[in-house]
């Protein structure tokens, strides 16, 4: 199925198709909606018995999802990342995470992908928030194909899962079907000088572009797609710390507490290594613009990755 | 016709003309690089025009004037209608509207503090009424004249926080607070009554301790007096404005597909023609 995804397929569309495919095969898989637009067409129309629209009420959505999960169902709850991680946070923390219930939160419009919709719809804190919740698995795919693999893998994980996806299609990172294991990073390129660890669609694309341009400058980078932010792939990070001169992290998330924060926390304990973080500066976005324009303005671009990698190698 | 009645008719005619200009600009914004929430902007247009051109005591050249009435667009996705109204009223220039969504400008798809006349960034539904309670309470305790008007979407009323605000407003007796519900009967997934029913809506507000009235949200002869008369007394007021999503553009009216639209040049021309045909 992955090979049929065109470059124009968004993670959202890939997710919806996969959810429907999973739900057709397993009646325990439900779709909980919150007026997100589209699921009523692709899901409710075919499987109304496994669909509930809770309206524009994200806090209620999370608690209802928790209770459904407690009865043996496997609900996928749908809202934007901003609302999942902030507005409905206490419900996520207590009703879902504390009870370790198998609710799958699929959060769209992550990072700056809501772009011109502005800071009310941006989600630059959700990785920091969600990974601080005990029991929560936190993942973000690099492209539509990986979204499919991730959603399939998430469906049967034991506890709660947070999957962070974007709004529109970015670029395909994978040509064809690849292996996917929760908690195991994917090495997209190998090099001896520096390791670039990225998570999410633009960050992985930027990491690969930066690696290519660094190679032209004689710097060889390993690129890891760290699609699972929690639990982190420690063996891969320890290996990176041992075989290259440092780690650059790249994310469409605040510099505080996301992928870079997680890696810095872990590596400082297990194998102290230089870690330079490329992420969004600690400020609300001040201007409209496209997803990419806002990332660049916030401090996330191939150029920022290159500068960080050079700083590690030339030190 | 009496002299007084003629004056009233002339005034309503003036409001109609402003509303047409606002709707034209909503469509122009919808034809811009990122599109806009066309349906909910067109349903709220007459409410905004009545407020800004007849009811609100505001100074475009002094947006933070101490004695101003406060306005909060809780359904912040109708930013196009708000910006177009603020432009007609002189808070921003009409020329600025074309910068909507562009990185060179400041007009985001939800209102932000960088726009003169905007007091709170809205867009995450369910915040505006609580902000309104706070502003109303501050004015009430300080014995200040400020009145507070908040426009809410009907789908927005599904957020529990709206009812926390409603309960507190009645309990605190903020009679200087008026909520206006843009009752267009649609949300993104379809009809409010099919998706998450709101009715009996007037009973709900009454049970929460509010003064409730219902008006035709596209008839200035009903809207204006209701908005003028609402504030005051010991209780907050809510005006349920019966509206039409996409109002003014026949082929977008009552259609959930018009919630958000990026109009192609042809779609823009067609929408503009439809709008002018009924104006
Ligand atoms: C807290 C929150 N949840 C979801 C959304 C996404 N959203 C934007 S508009 C909208 C529908 C709003 O419906 P309604 O309030 O009836 O507005 P209108 O019909 O006037 O456009 C939704 C769900 C949001 N902006 N905020
Ligand atoms: Mg509505």
Coordinates of C-alpha atoms and ligand atoms in Angstrom, one line a residue:
Chain A
X1 CA 0.0 0.0 0.0
X2 CA 2.9 2.3 0.7
X3 CA 4.1 2.3 -2.8
X4 CA 0.7 3.6 -4.0
X5 CA 1.1 6.8 -2.0
X6 CA 2.0 9.7 -4.2
X7 CA 4.2 12.6 -3.0
X8 CA 1.0 14.5 -2.7
X9 CA -0.4 12.2 0.0
X10 CA -0.5 13.9 3.3
X11 CA 0.1 12.1 6.6
X12 CA -3.5 12.9 7.5
X13 CA -4.9 11.1 4.4
X14 CA -2.5 8.1 4.9
X15 CA -3.6 7.9 8.5
X16 CA -7.3 8.0 7.7
X17 CA -7.0 5.3 5.1
X18 CA -5.0 3.1 7.5
X19 CA -7.4 3.6 10.4
X20 CA -10.3 2.5 8.2
X21 CA -8.4 -0.5 7.0
X22 CA -7.6 -1.5 10.7
X23 CA -11.2 -0.8 11.8
X24 CA -12.7 -3.0 9.1
X25 CA -10.6 -5.9 10.4
X26 CA -11.2 -5.3 14.1
X27 CA -14.4 -4.1 15.6
X28 CA -12.7 -2.9 18.7
X29 CA -11.0 -0.1 16.8
X30 CA -13.2 3.0 17.0
X31 CA -12.8 6.4 15.6
X32 CA -13.6 9.3 18.0
X33 CA -14.1 12.6 16.2
X34 CA -14.2 16.2 17.3
X35 CA -15.6 18.1 14.3
X36 CA -12.3 17.7 12.5
X37 CA -13.8 17.5 9.0
X38 CA -13.4 14.5 6.7
X39 CA -13.7 11.5 9.0
X40 CA -17.5 11.6 8.8
X41 CA -17.0 11.0 5.0
X42 CA -14.2 8.4 5.0
X43 CA -15.0 6.6 8.3
X44 CA -18.5 7.2 9.6
X45 CA -20.2 6.6 6.3
X46 CA -18.7 3.1 6.2
X47 CA -18.5 2.1 9.8
X48 CA -21.0 4.2 11.8
X49 CA -21.1 1.7 14.6
X50 CA -17.4 2.3 15.3
X51 CA -17.6 6.1 15.0
X52 CA -18.6 8.8 17.5
X53 CA -18.6 12.5 16.9
X54 CA -18.3 14.3 20.2
X55 CA -18.5 17.7 18.7
X56 CA -16.2 20.6 19.4
X57 CA -15.3 19.4 22.9
X58 CA -11.8 18.0 23.2
X59 CA -11.7 17.5 26.9
X60 CA -14.8 15.3 26.8
X61 CA -13.4 13.5 23.8
X62 CA -10.4 12.4 25.8
X63 CA -12.3 11.2 28.8
X64 CA -14.9 9.4 26.8
X65 CA -12.0 7.7 24.9
X66 CA -10.4 6.6 28.1
X67 CA -13.7 5.1 29.4
X68 CA -14.3 3.3 26.1
X69 CA -10.7 1.9 26.2
X70 CA -11.3 0.7 29.8
X71 CA -14.1 -1.6 28.4
X72 CA -11.7 -3.3 26.0
X73 CA -12.1 -1.1 22.9
X74 CA -9.2 0.5 21.0
X75 CA -10.3 4.1 20.4
X76 CA -8.4 6.4 18.1
X77 CA -9.2 10.0 19.1
X78 CA -8.8 12.8 16.6
X79 CA -8.1 16.5 17.2
X80 CA -5.3 19.0 16.4
X81 CA -2.0 18.7 18.3
X82 CA -2.6 22.1 19.9
X83 CA -5.9 21.0 21.4
X84 CA -4.8 17.4 22.3
X85 CA -1.7 18.6 24.2
X86 CA -3.0 21.8 25.9
X87 CA -6.8 22.1 26.0
X88 CA -7.5 18.5 26.9
X89 CA -4.2 17.9 28.8
X90 CA -5.6 17.0 32.2
X91 CA -8.0 14.5 30.7
X92 CA -5.0 13.0 28.8
X93 CA -2.8 13.0 31.9
X94 CA -5.2 11.5 34.4
X95 CA -7.9 9.6 32.5
X96 CA -5.6 8.2 29.8
X97 CA -2.0 8.1 30.9
X98 CA -2.4 7.5 34.6
X99 CA -4.8 4.7 33.9
X100 CA -2.5 3.4 31.2
X101 CA -5.4 2.9 28.8
X102 CA -4.9 2.0 25.2
X103 CA -6.2 5.3 23.7
X104 CA -4.5 6.3 20.5
X105 CA -4.3 10.1 20.2
X106 CA -3.7 11.1 16.6
X107 CA -2.9 14.8 16.6
X108 CA -2.8 16.7 13.4
X109 CA -1.5 20.2 12.5
X110 CA 1.6 19.6 14.6
X111 CA 4.5 22.0 14.9
X112 CA 4.1 24.9 12.6
X113 CA 2.1 22.9 10.0
X114 CA -1.0 25.0 10.8
X115 CA 1.1 27.8 9.4
X116 CA -1.0 31.0 8.8
X117 CA -3.6 29.8 11.3
X118 CA -1.2 31.2 13.9
X119 CA -0.1 30.5 17.4
X120 CA -3.6 29.4 18.6
X121 CA -3.3 26.4 16.2
X122 CA 0.5 25.9 16.4
X123 CA 1.8 23.0 18.5
X124 CA 5.3 23.7 19.5
X125 CA 5.1 22.2 23.0
X126 CA 3.3 18.9 22.5
X127 CA 6.3 16.6 22.4
X128 CA 7.6 18.2 25.7
X129 CA 4.2 17.8 27.3
X130 CA 3.4 14.3 26.0
X131 CA 6.7 12.7 26.7
X132 CA 6.6 13.9 30.3
X133 CA 3.5 11.8 30.9
X134 CA 4.3 8.3 32.3
X135 CA 3.1 5.4 30.2
X136 CA 2.7 7.5 27.0
X137 CA 4.4 6.3 23.8
X138 CA 5.2 9.3 21.6
X139 CA 5.8 9.1 17.9
X140 CA 6.0 11.3 14.8
X141 CA 6.3 10.0 11.2
X142 CA 8.6 11.4 8.5
X143 CA 6.2 10.9 5.6
X144 CA 2.9 9.3 4.6
X145 CA 4.3 5.8 4.1
X146 CA 5.8 5.9 7.6
X147 CA 2.4 7.1 8.9
X148 CA 0.8 4.0 7.6
X149 CA 3.4 1.7 9.3
X150 CA 3.3 3.7 12.5
X151 CA -0.5 3.7 12.8
X152 CA -0.6 -0.1 12.2
X153 CA 2.1 -0.6 14.9
X154 CA 0.4 1.7 17.3
X155 CA -3.0 0.0 17.1
X156 CA -1.9 -2.9 19.2
X157 CA 0.6 -1.3 21.6
X158 CA -0.4 -2.0 25.2
X159 CA -0.7 1.6 26.7
X160 CA -1.6 5.0 25.4
X161 CA 0.0 6.4 22.3
X162 CA 0.4 9.9 21.0
X163 CA 1.0 10.2 17.2
X164 CA 1.9 13.6 16.0
X165 CA 1.3 14.3 12.3
X166 CA 1.2 17.4 10.1
X167 CA -1.4 19.1 8.0
X168 CA -0.3 19.0 4.4
X169 CA 2.0 16.7 2.4
X170 CA 5.7 17.6 2.7
X171 CA 7.9 15.2 0.8
X172 CA 8.3 11.4 0.7
X173 CA 11.4 10.3 2.6
X174 CA 11.1 6.6 1.8
X175 CA 10.9 5.3 -1.7
X176 CA 9.2 2.0 -0.7
X177 CA 8.0 0.0 2.2
X178 CA 10.6 -0.1 5.0
X179 CA 10.7 -1.8 8.3
X180 CA 9.2 -0.1 11.2
X181 CA 9.7 -0.9 14.9
X182 CA 8.3 1.3 17.7
X183 CA 11.3 2.7 19.6
X184 CA 13.9 1.8 17.0
X185 CA 15.4 4.7 14.9
X186 CA 15.9 4.3 11.2
X187 CA 19.3 5.0 9.8
X188 CA 18.8 6.9 6.5
X189 CA 22.4 7.6 5.8
X190 CA 25.7 6.8 7.5
X191 CA 28.8 8.8 8.0
X192 CA 31.7 9.1 10.5
X193 CA 31.8 12.8 11.4
X194 CA 28.6 13.8 12.9
X195 CA 25.1 12.3 13.6
X196 CA 22.0 14.2 12.7
X197 CA 18.9 13.0 14.5
X198 CA 15.6 14.2 13.2
X199 CA 11.9 13.6 13.9
X200 CA 8.9 14.6 11.8
X201 CA 8.4 15.5 8.1
X202 CA 10.3 18.7 7.5
X203 CA 13.0 17.9 10.0
X204 CA 13.9 14.6 8.3
X205 CA 13.9 16.3 4.9
X206 CA 16.1 19.1 6.2
X207 CA 18.5 16.6 7.8
X208 CA 18.9 14.7 4.6
X209 CA 19.4 17.9 2.6
X210 CA 21.9 19.1 5.1
X211 CA 23.8 15.8 5.1
X212 CA 24.1 15.9 1.3
X213 CA 25.4 19.5 1.3
X214 CA 27.8 18.6 4.2
X215 CA 29.2 15.7 2.1
X216 CA 30.0 18.2 -0.6
X217 CA 32.1 20.0 2.0
X218 CA 33.8 16.8 3.1
X219 CA 31.8 16.2 6.2
X220 CA 30.1 12.8 6.4
X221 CA 26.9 12.7 8.5
X222 CA 24.9 9.8 9.8
X223 CA 21.2 10.6 9.6
X224 CA 18.8 9.0 12.1
X225 CA 15.0 9.2 11.8
X226 CA 14.0 9.1 15.5
X227 CA 10.3 8.6 14.8
X228 CA 9.8 7.4 18.4
X229 CA 10.6 10.2 20.9
X230 CA 9.5 8.0 23.8
X231 CA 10.9 5.5 24.4
X232 CA 14.1 6.8 22.8
X233 CA 16.3 4.4 20.9
X234 CA 19.2 4.5 23.4
X235 CA 21.4 1.9 21.6
X236 CA 21.3 4.0 18.4
X237 CA 22.2 7.2 20.3
X238 CA 25.0 5.6 22.3
X239 CA 26.4 4.2 19.1
X240 CA 26.2 7.6 17.5
X241 CA 27.9 9.1 20.4
X242 CA 30.7 6.6 20.1
X243 CA 31.3 6.6 16.4
X244 CA 30.8 10.3 15.5
X245 CA 31.9 13.5 17.1
X246 CA 28.6 14.8 18.3
X247 CA 24.9 14.9 17.7
X248 CA 22.7 17.5 16.0
X249 CA 19.0 17.2 16.7
X250 CA 16.3 18.7 14.3
X251 CA 12.6 19.1 15.1
X252 CA 9.5 21.2 14.3
X253 CA 9.0 21.9 18.0
X254 CA 10.2 24.3 20.6
X255 CA 13.9 24.0 21.6
X256 CA 12.6 23.3 25.1
X257 CA 11.8 19.8 26.0
X258 CA 11.2 18.1 22.7
X259 CA 13.4 15.7 20.7
X260 CA 16.6 17.6 21.4
X261 CA 15.8 18.0 25.1
X262 CA 15.0 14.3 25.4
X263 CA 18.3 13.3 23.7
X264 CA 20.3 15.8 25.7
X265 CA 18.8 14.5 28.9
X266 CA 19.5 10.8 28.1
X267 CA 22.9 11.1 26.5
X268 CA 24.2 13.2 29.4
X269 CA 23.6 10.3 31.6
X270 CA 24.5 7.4 29.4
X271 CA 27.4 8.7 27.2
X272 CA 28.1 12.4 27.6
X273 CA 28.6 13.8 24.1
X274 CA 28.1 17.2 22.5
X275 CA 24.5 17.8 21.5
X276 CA 23.5 20.9 19.5
X277 CA 19.7 21.4 19.0
X278 CA 18.0 22.8 16.0
X279 CA 14.5 23.7 17.0
X280 CA 12.0 26.6 17.2
X281 CA 13.2 29.5 19.3
X282 CA 11.3 30.1 22.5
X283 CA 8.9 32.7 21.2
X284 CA 5.4 32.6 19.7
X285 CA 5.4 33.0 16.0
X286 CA 4.8 36.6 15.0
X287 CA 4.1 36.4 11.3
X288 CA 1.8 34.6 8.9
X289 CA 3.5 32.6 6.1
X290 CA 3.9 29.0 5.0
X291 CA 4.9 26.2 7.2
X292 CA 8.4 26.3 5.8
X293 CA 8.7 30.1 6.1
X294 CA 7.7 29.9 9.7
X295 CA 10.2 27.2 10.4
X296 CA 13.0 29.1 8.8
X297 CA 12.0 32.2 10.8
X298 CA 11.9 30.2 14.0
X299 CA 15.4 28.8 13.4
X300 CA 14.8 25.4 11.7
X301 CA 16.2 25.0 8.2
X302 CA 18.9 22.9 6.4
X303 CA 21.3 25.9 6.9
X304 CA 20.7 25.8 10.6
X305 CA 21.5 22.1 10.6
X306 CA 24.6 22.6 8.5
X307 CA 25.9 25.3 10.9
X308 CA 25.3 23.1 13.9
X309 CA 27.0 20.1 12.3
X310 CA 30.0 22.2 11.3
X311 CA 30.3 23.6 14.8
X312 CA 30.5 20.1 16.1
X313 CA 33.1 18.9 13.5
X314 CA 35.3 22.0 13.5
X315 CA 35.5 22.4 17.3
Chain B
X1 CA -43.2 58.0 6.3
X2 CA -42.3 60.1 9.3
X3 CA -39.1 62.0 9.4
X4 CA -37.9 59.7 12.2
X5 CA -38.7 56.6 10.2
X6 CA -36.9 58.0 7.2
X7 CA -33.8 58.6 9.2
X8 CA -33.9 55.0 10.5
X9 CA -34.3 53.7 6.9
X10 CA -31.4 55.8 5.7
X11 CA -29.3 54.4 8.6
X12 CA -30.2 50.8 7.8
X13 CA -29.3 51.5 4.2
X14 CA -25.9 52.8 5.3
X15 CA -25.3 49.6 7.3
X16 CA -26.3 47.5 4.3
X17 CA -23.7 49.3 2.2
X18 CA -21.0 48.7 4.7
X19 CA -22.0 45.1 5.0
X20 CA -21.7 44.6 1.3
X21 CA -18.2 46.1 1.3
X22 CA -17.2 43.8 4.1
X23 CA -18.6 40.8 2.3
X24 CA -16.7 41.8 -0.9
X25 CA -13.5 41.9 1.1
X26 CA -14.2 38.6 2.7
X27 CA -14.4 37.1 -0.7
X28 CA -11.2 38.9 -1.8
X29 CA -9.4 37.5 1.2
X30 CA -10.8 34.1 0.3
X31 CA -9.3 34.5 -3.2
X32 CA -5.9 35.2 -1.7
X33 CA -3.0 32.8 -1.2
X34 CA -4.3 30.9 1.7
X35 CA -8.1 31.2 1.5
X36 CA -10.2 31.8 4.5
X37 CA -13.2 30.7 6.6
X38 CA -15.7 32.2 4.2
X39 CA -18.9 30.7 5.5
X40 CA -18.6 31.8 9.1
X41 CA -17.3 35.2 8.0
X42 CA -20.3 35.8 5.8
X43 CA -22.7 34.7 8.6
X44 CA -21.2 37.0 11.1
X45 CA -20.8 40.0 8.9
X46 CA -24.0 41.8 9.7
X47 CA -23.5 41.3 13.4
X48 CA -20.0 42.8 13.2
X49 CA -21.2 45.7 11.1
X50 CA -24.1 46.5 13.4
X51 CA -21.7 46.4 16.4
X52 CA -18.9 48.5 14.9
X53 CA -21.2 51.0 13.0
X54 CA -23.9 51.5 15.5
X55 CA -23.4 50.0 18.9
X56 CA -19.7 49.9 20.1
X57 CA -18.3 53.0 21.6
X58 CA -14.8 52.8 20.1
X59 CA -12.2 55.2 18.7
X60 CA -10.4 53.8 15.7
X61 CA -7.5 56.3 16.2
X62 CA -7.2 55.4 19.8
X63 CA -7.9 51.6 20.0
X64 CA -7.0 51.4 23.7
X65 CA -9.1 54.3 24.8
X66 CA -10.0 53.7 28.5
X67 CA -13.7 54.1 28.1
X68 CA -14.1 51.9 25.1
X69 CA -16.5 49.1 24.7
X70 CA -14.7 45.8 24.4
X71 CA -15.3 43.4 21.5
X72 CA -14.1 39.8 21.4
X73 CA -14.5 37.6 18.3
X74 CA -14.6 34.3 20.2
X75 CA -15.1 32.4 16.9
X76 CA -11.7 33.8 15.7
X77 CA -11.8 31.9 12.5
X78 CA -14.1 34.6 11.1
X79 CA -11.0 36.9 11.1
X80 CA -11.7 37.9 7.5
X81 CA -15.0 39.5 8.4
X82 CA -13.4 41.2 11.5
X83 CA -10.4 42.6 9.6
X84 CA -12.7 43.8 6.8
X85 CA -15.0 45.5 9.3
X86 CA -12.0 47.0 11.2
X87 CA -10.8 48.3 7.8
X88 CA -14.2 49.9 7.0
X89 CA -14.3 51.5 10.4
X90 CA -10.8 52.9 10.1
X91 CA -8.8 50.8 12.5
X92 CA -6.6 49.4 9.7
X93 CA -6.4 50.4 6.1
X94 CA -8.4 48.7 3.4
X95 CA -5.2 48.2 1.4
X96 CA -3.8 46.0 4.2
X97 CA -6.4 43.3 3.7
X98 CA -4.5 41.9 0.7
X99 CA -1.7 41.0 3.0
X100 CA -3.8 38.4 4.8
X101 CA -1.8 35.3 5.4
X102 CA 1.4 36.7 3.7
X103 CA 4.7 36.5 5.6
X104 CA 5.3 40.2 4.8
X105 CA 2.2 41.2 6.7
X106 CA 0.6 40.8 10.2
X107 CA -2.8 39.5 9.3
X108 CA -2.9 35.8 10.5
X109 CA -6.0 33.6 9.8
X110 CA -6.9 34.1 13.5
X111 CA -6.9 37.5 15.1
X112 CA -3.7 38.5 17.0
X113 CA -2.7 41.4 19.2
X114 CA -0.7 43.0 16.4
X115 CA -3.9 44.2 14.7
X116 CA -5.3 47.4 16.1
X117 CA -8.7 46.9 17.7
X118 CA -8.0 43.2 18.6
X119 CA -7.8 42.8 22.3
X120 CA -7.3 39.0 22.6
X121 CA -5.9 36.4 20.2
X122 CA -8.7 34.0 19.6
X123 CA -9.1 31.0 17.4
X124 CA -9.0 28.2 19.9
X125 CA -12.8 28.0 20.4
X126 CA -14.3 28.4 23.8
X127 CA -12.1 31.2 25.3
X128 CA -13.9 34.4 24.4
X129 CA -16.8 34.3 26.8
X130 CA -14.5 33.8 29.8
X131 CA -12.4 36.7 28.7
X132 CA -15.6 38.7 28.3
X133 CA -16.6 37.9 31.9
X134 CA -13.2 39.1 33.1
X135 CA -13.4 42.4 31.2
X136 CA -17.0 43.0 32.3
X137 CA -16.2 42.2 35.9
X138 CA -13.2 44.6 35.9
X139 CA -15.5 47.4 34.6
X140 CA -18.3 46.6 37.0
X141 CA -16.1 46.6 40.1
X142 CA -14.3 49.8 39.0
X143 CA -17.7 51.5 38.2
X144 CA -16.5 52.1 34.7
X145 CA -18.8 52.5 31.7
X146 CA -17.2 49.8 29.5
X147 CA -19.5 47.3 27.9
X148 CA -18.4 44.0 26.6
X149 CA -19.7 42.2 23.5
X150 CA -18.6 38.6 22.5
X151 CA -19.5 36.8 19.3
X152 CA -19.6 33.1 19.5
X153 CA -20.1 30.4 16.9
X154 CA -23.0 27.9 17.6
X155 CA -20.7 24.9 17.2
X156 CA -18.4 26.6 19.6
X157 CA -21.1 26.3 22.3
X158 CA -20.2 22.6 22.5
X159 CA -17.0 23.5 24.4
X160 CA -17.6 23.0 28.1
X161 CA -15.7 26.1 28.9
X162 CA -18.4 28.3 27.3
X163 CA -20.8 27.0 30.0
X164 CA -18.3 27.6 32.8
X165 CA -18.2 31.2 31.6
X166 CA -22.0 31.4 31.3
X167 CA -22.5 30.2 34.8
X168 CA -20.0 32.6 36.2
X169 CA -21.4 35.6 34.3
X170 CA -24.8 35.1 35.7
X171 CA -23.5 34.4 39.2
X172 CA -21.3 37.5 39.1
X173 CA -24.2 39.6 37.7
X174 CA -22.2 41.2 34.9
X175 CA -25.0 43.0 33.2
X176 CA -22.5 44.8 31.0
X177 CA -21.8 41.6 29.2
X178 CA -23.6 40.7 25.9
X179 CA -23.0 37.5 24.0
X180 CA -24.1 37.1 20.5
X181 CA -24.4 33.6 19.1
X182 CA -24.0 33.3 15.3
X183 CA -26.6 30.6 15.0
X184 CA -25.9 29.4 11.4
X185 CA -26.7 25.8 12.4
X186 CA -23.5 24.4 10.8
X187 CA -20.2 23.3 12.1
X188 CA -17.4 21.6 10.1
X189 CA -18.9 18.1 10.0
X190 CA -22.4 19.2 9.2
X191 CA -25.5 20.4 11.0
X192 CA -25.1 21.2 14.7
X193 CA -28.3 19.3 15.4
X194 CA -27.1 16.2 13.6
X195 CA -23.6 16.3 15.1
X196 CA -24.0 17.5 18.7
X197 CA -27.4 19.0 19.2
X198 CA -27.7 22.4 20.9
X199 CA -31.4 22.7 21.1
X200 CA -33.3 23.8 23.1
X201 CA -30.8 26.6 23.0
X202 CA -32.7 29.5 24.5
X203 CA -33.8 27.3 27.4
X204 CA -30.2 26.4 28.1
X205 CA -29.1 30.0 28.3
X206 CA -32.2 30.9 30.4
X207 CA -31.4 28.1 32.8
X208 CA -27.9 29.5 33.2
X209 CA -29.4 32.8 34.3
X210 CA -29.1 34.9 31.2
X211 CA -31.5 37.3 29.5
X212 CA -32.2 35.7 26.1
X213 CA -33.5 37.2 22.9
X214 CA -33.6 35.8 19.3
X215 CA -33.3 37.9 16.2
X216 CA -32.8 37.6 12.5
X217 CA -29.0 38.0 12.3
X218 CA -29.2 39.5 8.8
X219 CA -31.9 42.1 9.5
X220 CA -30.4 45.3 10.8
X221 CA -33.9 46.5 11.9
X222 CA -33.9 43.6 14.4
X223 CA -30.2 43.3 15.2
X224 CA -29.4 47.0 16.0
X225 CA -32.1 47.5 18.6
X226 CA -31.4 44.2 20.2
X227 CA -27.7 45.0 20.5
X228 CA -28.4 48.5 21.7
X229 CA -30.9 47.3 24.4
X230 CA -29.0 44.3 25.6
X231 CA -26.5 45.7 28.1
X232 CA -27.6 46.8 31.5
X233 CA -29.5 45.4 34.4
X234 CA -28.1 42.8 36.7
X235 CA -27.9 39.9 34.3
X236 CA -25.8 39.2 31.2
X237 CA -27.6 39.1 27.9
X238 CA -27.4 36.7 25.0
X239 CA -28.7 37.4 21.6
X240 CA -29.2 34.3 19.5
X241 CA -28.8 35.6 16.0
X242 CA -30.4 33.3 13.4
X243 CA -28.0 33.4 10.5
X244 CA -27.1 31.7 7.3
X245 CA -23.6 30.3 6.8
X246 CA -22.2 31.8 3.6
X247 CA -24.9 34.5 3.6
X248 CA -25.0 36.6 0.5
X249 CA -23.4 34.1 -1.9
X250 CA -26.3 32.0 -3.0
X251 CA -24.3 28.9 -3.9
X252 CA -22.4 28.9 -0.6
X253 CA -25.4 29.4 1.6
X254 CA -26.3 26.7 4.1
X255 CA -23.4 24.6 2.9
X256 CA -20.8 23.0 5.1
X257 CA -18.4 23.0 2.2
X258 CA -18.2 26.8 2.4
X259 CA -16.7 26.6 6.0
X260 CA -13.2 27.2 4.6
X261 CA -12.5 28.0 1.0
X262 CA -9.6 29.0 -1.2
X263 CA -11.4 30.6 -4.1
X264 CA -9.9 30.2 -7.5
X265 CA -10.1 33.4 -9.7
X266 CA -13.2 31.9 -11.4
X267 CA -14.8 30.9 -8.1
X268 CA -14.1 34.4 -6.8
X269 CA -15.7 36.1 -9.8
X270 CA -18.7 33.8 -9.5
X271 CA -19.1 34.5 -5.8
X272 CA -18.7 38.2 -6.2
X273 CA -21.3 38.3 -9.0
X274 CA -23.7 36.2 -6.8
X275 CA -23.2 38.6 -3.9
X276 CA -23.8 41.7 -6.0
X277 CA -26.9 40.2 -7.6
X278 CA -28.8 40.1 -4.4
X279 CA -27.4 43.3 -2.9
Ligands
LIG1 C1 -10.8 24.3 20.5 C2 -11.0 24.2 19.1 N1 -11.4 23.1 18.6 C3 -11.5 22.9 17.2 C4 -11.2 24.0 16.4 C5 -11.3 23.8 14.9 N2 -12.5 24.5 14.3 C6 -12.4 25.7 13.7 S1 -13.8 26.3 13.2 C7 -14.7 25.0 13.8 C8 -16.2 24.9 13.6 C9 -16.8 26.0 14.3 O1 -18.2 25.9 14.2 P1 -19.0 27.2 14.6 O2 -18.7 27.6 16.0 O3 -20.5 26.8 14.4 O4 -18.5 28.3 13.6 P2 -19.2 28.9 12.2 O5 -20.2 27.9 11.8 O6 -19.7 30.2 12.6 O7 -18.0 28.9 11.3 C10 -13.8 24.0 14.4 C11 -14.2 22.7 14.9 C12 -10.9 25.2 17.0 N3 -10.6 26.3 16.2 N4 -10.8 25.3 18.3
LIG2 MG1 -21.9 27.5 13.1

